[in-house]
PDB file of C-alpha atoms and ligand atoms in Angstrom:
ATOM      1  CA  MET A   1       3.318-108.400 116.437  1.00  0.00           C
ATOM      2  CA  PRO A   2       2.901-104.636 116.645  1.00  0.00           C
ATOM      3  CA  GLY A   3       5.806-102.568 115.333  1.00  0.00           C
ATOM      4  CA  PRO A   4       7.793-100.157 117.478  1.00  0.00           C
ATOM      5  CA  GLY A   5       5.946 -96.972 118.307  1.00  0.00           C
ATOM      6  CA  GLU A   6       2.562 -98.422 117.485  1.00  0.00           C
ATOM      7  CA  TYR A   7      -0.067 -97.183 119.914  1.00  0.00           C
ATOM      8  CA  LEU A   8      -1.437 -99.843 122.218  1.00  0.00           C
ATOM      9  CA  PRO A   9      -3.796 -98.692 124.945  1.00  0.00           C
ATOM     10  CA  ASP A  10      -3.070 -99.773 128.511  1.00  0.00           C
ATOM     11  CA  ALA A  11      -5.172-102.852 129.236  1.00  0.00           C
ATOM     12  CA  THR A  12      -6.159-101.394 132.598  1.00  0.00           C
ATOM     13  CA  GLU A  13      -7.311 -98.019 131.248  1.00  0.00           C
ATOM     14  CA  GLY A  14     -10.778 -97.169 132.497  1.00  0.00           C
ATOM     15  CA  ILE A  15     -10.621 -99.418 135.554  1.00  0.00           C
ATOM     16  CA  THR A  16     -12.030 -97.376 138.395  1.00  0.00           C
ATOM     17  CA  ARG A  17     -11.965 -99.840 141.286  1.00  0.00           C
ATOM     18  CA  VAL A  18      -8.700-100.768 142.961  1.00  0.00           C
ATOM     19  CA  GLU A  19     -10.000-104.304 143.516  1.00  0.00           C
ATOM     20  CA  ASP A  20     -10.163-104.794 139.743  1.00  0.00           C
ATOM     21  CA  LEU A  21      -6.491-104.058 139.188  1.00  0.00           C
ATOM     22  CA  PRO A  22      -4.103-106.993 138.683  1.00  0.00           C
ATOM     23  CA  LYS A  23      -3.102-108.766 141.893  1.00  0.00           C
ATOM     24  CA  PRO A  24       0.316-107.871 143.278  1.00  0.00           C
ATOM     25  CA  THR A  25       3.400-110.036 143.198  1.00  0.00           C
ATOM     26  CA  ILE A  26       4.522-110.646 146.784  1.00  0.00           C
ATOM     27  CA  VAL A  27       8.186-110.252 147.673  1.00  0.00           C
ATOM     28  CA  ARG A  28       9.292-111.232 151.168  1.00  0.00           C
ATOM     29  CA  ARG A  29      11.795-109.088 153.026  1.00  0.00           C
ATOM     30  CA  SER A  30      13.131-109.581 156.510  1.00  0.00           C
ATOM     31  CA  ARG A  31      14.508-107.287 159.179  1.00  0.00           C
ATOM     32  CA  ASP A  32      14.380-109.972 161.807  1.00  0.00           C
ATOM     33  CA  PHE A  33      17.213-109.970 164.335  1.00  0.00           C
ATOM     34  CA  ALA A  34      17.992-111.770 167.601  1.00  0.00           C
ATOM     35  CA  GLN A  35      19.608-108.632 169.048  1.00  0.00           C
ATOM     36  CA  ARG A  36      19.813-104.957 168.086  1.00  0.00           C
ATOM     37  CA  PRO A  37      21.558-102.006 169.753  1.00  0.00           C
ATOM     38  CA  CYS A  38      19.088 -99.864 171.718  1.00  0.00           C
ATOM     39  CA  PRO A  39      18.624 -96.451 170.058  1.00  0.00           C
ATOM     40  CA  GLY A  40      18.362 -94.909 173.530  1.00  0.00           C
ATOM     41  CA  CYS A  41      21.411 -96.262 175.383  1.00  0.00           C
ATOM     42  CA  GLY A  42      23.259 -98.521 172.938  1.00  0.00           C
ATOM     43  CA  HIS A  43      22.753-101.651 175.023  1.00  0.00           C
ATOM     44  CA  SER A  44      22.292-104.803 172.965  1.00  0.00           C
ATOM     45  CA  ALA A  45      18.586-105.641 173.277  1.00  0.00           C
ATOM     46  CA  TYR A  46      17.014-109.012 172.633  1.00  0.00           C
ATOM     47  CA  GLY A  47      14.089-109.369 170.299  1.00  0.00           C
ATOM     48  CA  TYR A  48      10.860-110.622 171.881  1.00  0.00           C
ATOM     49  CA  GLY A  49       8.550-110.777 168.918  1.00  0.00           C
ATOM     50  CA  ARG A  50       8.030-110.323 165.228  1.00  0.00           C
ATOM     51  CA  ARG A  51       5.588-108.229 163.244  1.00  0.00           C
ATOM     52  CA  GLU A  52       4.792-107.734 159.623  1.00  0.00           C
ATOM     53  CA  ARG A  53       3.930-104.785 157.433  1.00  0.00           C
ATOM     54  CA  THR A  54       3.122-104.472 153.750  1.00  0.00           C
ATOM     55  CA  LEU A  55       4.847-101.918 151.557  1.00  0.00           C
ATOM     56  CA  HIS A  56       3.739-101.078 148.036  1.00  0.00           C
ATOM     57  CA  ASP A  57       6.799-100.917 145.802  1.00  0.00           C
ATOM     58  CA  VAL A  58       7.376-100.134 142.151  1.00  0.00           C
ATOM     59  CA  GLY A  59       5.693-102.897 140.144  1.00  0.00           C
ATOM     60  CA  ASP A  60       6.847-105.421 137.620  1.00  0.00           C
ATOM     61  CA  LEU A  61       6.539-104.113 134.060  1.00  0.00           C
ATOM     62  CA  ILE A  62       7.085-107.526 132.457  1.00  0.00           C
ATOM     63  CA  SER A  63       4.049-109.121 134.087  1.00  0.00           C
ATOM     64  CA  GLY A  64       2.229-105.788 134.435  1.00  0.00           C
ATOM     65  CA  ARG A  65       1.489-106.528 138.063  1.00  0.00           C
ATOM     66  CA  PRO A  66       2.049-104.364 141.127  1.00  0.00           C
ATOM     67  CA  ARG A  67       4.548-105.524 143.707  1.00  0.00           C
ATOM     68  CA  ASP A  68       4.114-105.654 147.466  1.00  0.00           C
ATOM     69  CA  LEU A  69       6.895-106.205 149.948  1.00  0.00           C
ATOM     70  CA  HIS A  70       5.872-108.317 152.916  1.00  0.00           C
ATOM     71  CA  LEU A  71       8.342-107.131 155.470  1.00  0.00           C
ATOM     72  CA  SER A  72       8.754-109.050 158.713  1.00  0.00           C
ATOM     73  CA  TYR A  73      10.677-107.335 161.468  1.00  0.00           C
ATOM     74  CA  SER A  74      11.741-107.980 165.017  1.00  0.00           C
ATOM     75  CA  VAL A  75      10.572-106.057 168.078  1.00  0.00           C
ATOM     76  CA  HIS A  76      13.033-105.463 170.914  1.00  0.00           C
ATOM     77  CA  GLU A  77      13.026-104.416 174.527  1.00  0.00           C
ATOM     78  CA  CYS A  78      16.073-102.914 176.181  1.00  0.00           C
ATOM     79  CA  SER A  79      16.767-104.433 179.611  1.00  0.00           C
ATOM     80  CA  GLN A  80      18.732-101.311 180.662  1.00  0.00           C
ATOM     81  CA  CYS A  81      16.325 -98.479 179.854  1.00  0.00           C
ATOM     82  CA  GLN A  82      13.114-100.466 179.132  1.00  0.00           C
ATOM     83  CA  ARG A  83      12.766 -98.873 175.740  1.00  0.00           C
ATOM     84  CA  HIS A  84      10.772-100.774 173.112  1.00  0.00           C
ATOM     85  CA  PHE A  85      11.818-100.454 169.514  1.00  0.00           C
ATOM     86  CA  THR A  86      11.710-102.265 166.191  1.00  0.00           C
ATOM     87  CA  ALA A  87      14.513-103.304 163.869  1.00  0.00           C
ATOM     88  CA  ASP A  88      15.537-100.469 161.587  1.00  0.00           C
ATOM     89  CA  MET A  89      13.706-100.466 158.227  1.00  0.00           C
ATOM     90  CA  SER A  90      14.284 -96.851 157.325  1.00  0.00           C
ATOM     91  CA  ASP A  91      16.263 -97.930 154.253  1.00  0.00           C
ATOM     92  CA  LEU A  92      13.014 -99.270 152.746  1.00  0.00           C
ATOM     93  CA  ALA A  93      10.306 -96.845 153.823  1.00  0.00           C
ATOM     94  CA  PRO A  94       9.540 -93.983 156.219  1.00  0.00           C
ATOM     95  CA  PRO A  95       7.870 -94.905 159.536  1.00  0.00           C
ATOM     96  CA  ARG A  96       4.168 -95.830 159.193  1.00  0.00           C
ATOM     97  CA  SER A  97       4.309 -95.437 155.407  1.00  0.00           C
ATOM     98  CA  HIS A  98       2.524 -97.940 153.163  1.00  0.00           C
ATOM     99  CA  TYR A  99       4.870 -97.139 150.283  1.00  0.00           C
ATOM    100  CA  THR A 100       8.616 -97.565 149.742  1.00  0.00           C
ATOM    101  CA  HIS A 101      11.015 -94.643 149.430  1.00  0.00           C
ATOM    102  CA  ARG A 102      11.331 -95.569 145.756  1.00  0.00           C
ATOM    103  CA  VAL A 103       7.649 -94.932 145.119  1.00  0.00           C
ATOM    104  CA  ILE A 104       7.551 -91.712 147.140  1.00  0.00           C
ATOM    105  CA  GLY A 105      10.653 -90.408 145.367  1.00  0.00           C
ATOM    106  CA  LEU A 106       9.188 -91.149 141.937  1.00  0.00           C
ATOM    107  CA  ALA A 107       5.888 -89.514 142.806  1.00  0.00           C
ATOM    108  CA  VAL A 108       7.442 -86.364 144.222  1.00  0.00           C
ATOM    109  CA  ARG A 109       9.717 -85.975 141.172  1.00  0.00           C
ATOM    110  CA  LEU A 110       6.764 -86.313 138.794  1.00  0.00           C
ATOM    111  CA  VAL A 111       5.065 -83.371 140.480  1.00  0.00           C
ATOM    112  CA  VAL A 112       8.012 -81.195 141.482  1.00  0.00           C
ATOM    113  CA  GLU A 113      10.389 -81.740 138.557  1.00  0.00           C
ATOM    114  CA  ASP A 114       8.036 -82.644 135.725  1.00  0.00           C
ATOM    115  CA  GLY A 115       5.198 -80.404 136.858  1.00  0.00           C
ATOM    116  CA  LEU A 116       2.473 -83.054 136.544  1.00  0.00           C
ATOM    117  CA  PRO A 117      -0.829 -82.388 138.319  1.00  0.00           C
ATOM    118  CA  TYR A 118      -1.525 -84.878 141.129  1.00  0.00           C
ATOM    119  CA  ARG A 119      -4.098 -86.877 139.183  1.00  0.00           C
ATOM    120  CA  ALA A 120      -1.815 -87.178 136.161  1.00  0.00           C
ATOM    121  CA  ALA A 121       1.068 -88.242 138.404  1.00  0.00           C
ATOM    122  CA  SER A 122      -1.140 -90.920 139.938  1.00  0.00           C
ATOM    123  CA  TRP A 123      -2.051 -92.289 136.514  1.00  0.00           C
ATOM    124  CA  HIS A 124       1.571 -92.126 135.336  1.00  0.00           C
ATOM    125  CA  LEU A 125       2.710 -94.141 138.367  1.00  0.00           C
ATOM    126  CA  TRP A 126       0.209 -96.818 137.575  1.00  0.00           C
ATOM    127  CA  ARG A 127       0.729 -96.894 133.813  1.00  0.00           C
ATOM    128  CA  ASP A 128       4.518 -96.748 133.761  1.00  0.00           C
ATOM    129  CA  HIS A 129       5.501 -98.130 137.158  1.00  0.00           C
ATOM    130  CA  ARG A 130       2.576-100.346 138.120  1.00  0.00           C
ATOM    131  CA  VAL A 131       2.051 -98.872 141.536  1.00  0.00           C
ATOM    132  CA  PHE A 132      -1.325 -97.487 142.544  1.00  0.00           C
ATOM    133  CA  VAL A 133      -1.120 -94.315 144.636  1.00  0.00           C
ATOM    134  CA  PRO A 134      -4.259 -92.202 145.200  1.00  0.00           C
ATOM    135  CA  PHE A 135      -3.601 -88.644 144.050  1.00  0.00           C
ATOM    136  CA  ALA A 136      -4.418 -87.266 147.516  1.00  0.00           C
ATOM    137  CA  THR A 137      -1.569 -89.357 148.927  1.00  0.00           C
ATOM    138  CA  ILE A 138       0.858 -87.847 146.411  1.00  0.00           C
ATOM    139  CA  GLN A 139      -0.420 -84.421 147.364  1.00  0.00           C
ATOM    140  CA  ASN A 140       0.270 -85.179 151.026  1.00  0.00           C
ATOM    141  CA  TRP A 141       3.840 -86.245 150.242  1.00  0.00           C
ATOM    142  CA  VAL A 142       4.581 -83.147 148.216  1.00  0.00           C
ATOM    143  CA  GLU A 143       3.006 -80.828 150.741  1.00  0.00           C
ATOM    144  CA  ALA A 144       4.725 -82.552 153.663  1.00  0.00           C
ATOM    145  CA  GLY A 145       8.052 -81.914 151.944  1.00  0.00           C
ATOM    146  CA  GLY A 146       7.225 -78.359 151.052  1.00  0.00           C
ATOM    147  CA  GLU A 147       5.216 -77.168 153.998  1.00  0.00           C
ATOM    148  CA  LYS A 148       6.651 -79.091 156.903  1.00  0.00           C
ATOM    149  CA  GLY A 149       6.443 -77.257 160.197  1.00  0.00           C
ATOM    150  CA  ARG A 150       4.022 -74.637 158.924  1.00  0.00           C
ATOM    151  CA  GLY A 151       0.808 -76.034 160.311  1.00  0.00           C
ATOM    152  CA  THR A 152      -2.156 -76.367 158.011  1.00  0.00           C
ATOM    153  CA  HIS A 153      -1.075 -73.611 155.678  1.00  0.00           C
ATOM    154  CA  ARG A 154      -1.360 -75.287 152.289  1.00  0.00           C
ATOM    155  CA  ARG A 155      -0.945 -73.101 149.274  1.00  0.00           C
ATOM    156  CA  ARG A 156       1.844 -73.571 146.832  1.00  0.00           C
ATOM    157  CA  LEU A 157       4.992 -75.567 147.305  1.00  0.00           C
ATOM    158  CA  SER A 158       7.690 -73.269 148.570  1.00  0.00           C
ATOM    159  CA  ARG A 159      11.012 -73.198 146.717  1.00  0.00           C
ATOM    160  CA  LEU A 160      12.869 -74.126 149.848  1.00  0.00           C
ATOM    161  CA  GLY A 161      10.597 -77.098 150.437  1.00  0.00           C
ATOM    162  CA  THR A 162      10.966 -78.283 146.859  1.00  0.00           C
ATOM    163  CA  ARG A 163      14.717 -78.328 147.131  1.00  0.00           C
ATOM    164  CA  ARG A 164      14.534 -80.160 150.414  1.00  0.00           C
ATOM    165  CA  VAL A 165      12.291 -82.880 149.000  1.00  0.00           C
ATOM    166  CA  LEU A 166      14.478 -83.342 145.950  1.00  0.00           C
ATOM    167  CA  ARG A 167      17.666 -83.458 147.993  1.00  0.00           C
ATOM    168  CA  LEU A 168      16.102 -86.129 150.136  1.00  0.00           C
ATOM    169  CA  TYR A 169      15.210 -88.331 147.211  1.00  0.00           C
ATOM    170  CA  ARG A 170      18.212 -87.745 144.956  1.00  0.00           C
ATOM    171  CA  ARG A 171      20.358 -89.486 147.524  1.00  0.00           C
ATOM    172  CA  ARG A 172      18.619 -92.778 146.921  1.00  0.00           C
TER     173      ARG A 172
HETATM  174 ZN1  LIG B   1      18.332 -98.843 176.254  1.00  0.00          ZN
END
């Protein structure tokens, strides 16, 4: 048994292909409802189908494996205004995101608060939280928070943007 503080290298250090990383633990989550209020007119709309998306969450440090949420959700159509919408999952992840809010919040804090470069933040997320996020994805998150609404102008994170990103993720 190694003593406390003894250096043990990460068993996955040096792995360069995502396929070689440990397989994720699957956790099932459901946002599957018979009826939901229409976001357009408030009418109670029946569900007519179900879909599934995968979200990468913070991993399991005991087993050392990543963790994926398999989220099934209902799709609804409003009979009053014909609007199609899905059950609300915004508590778990932003729309179209492959990662949970938890992961995005961690990543943004590593860069904005701790000042880690994107590549170092990516490695840190894998080593200490068992979630694989390409560094370019982290960069996109940080820049989206800092540069939103300013087109393709990508230089340094503005102070205003930094505060906005942090405010967003401190609430969680
Ligand atoms: Zn409606």
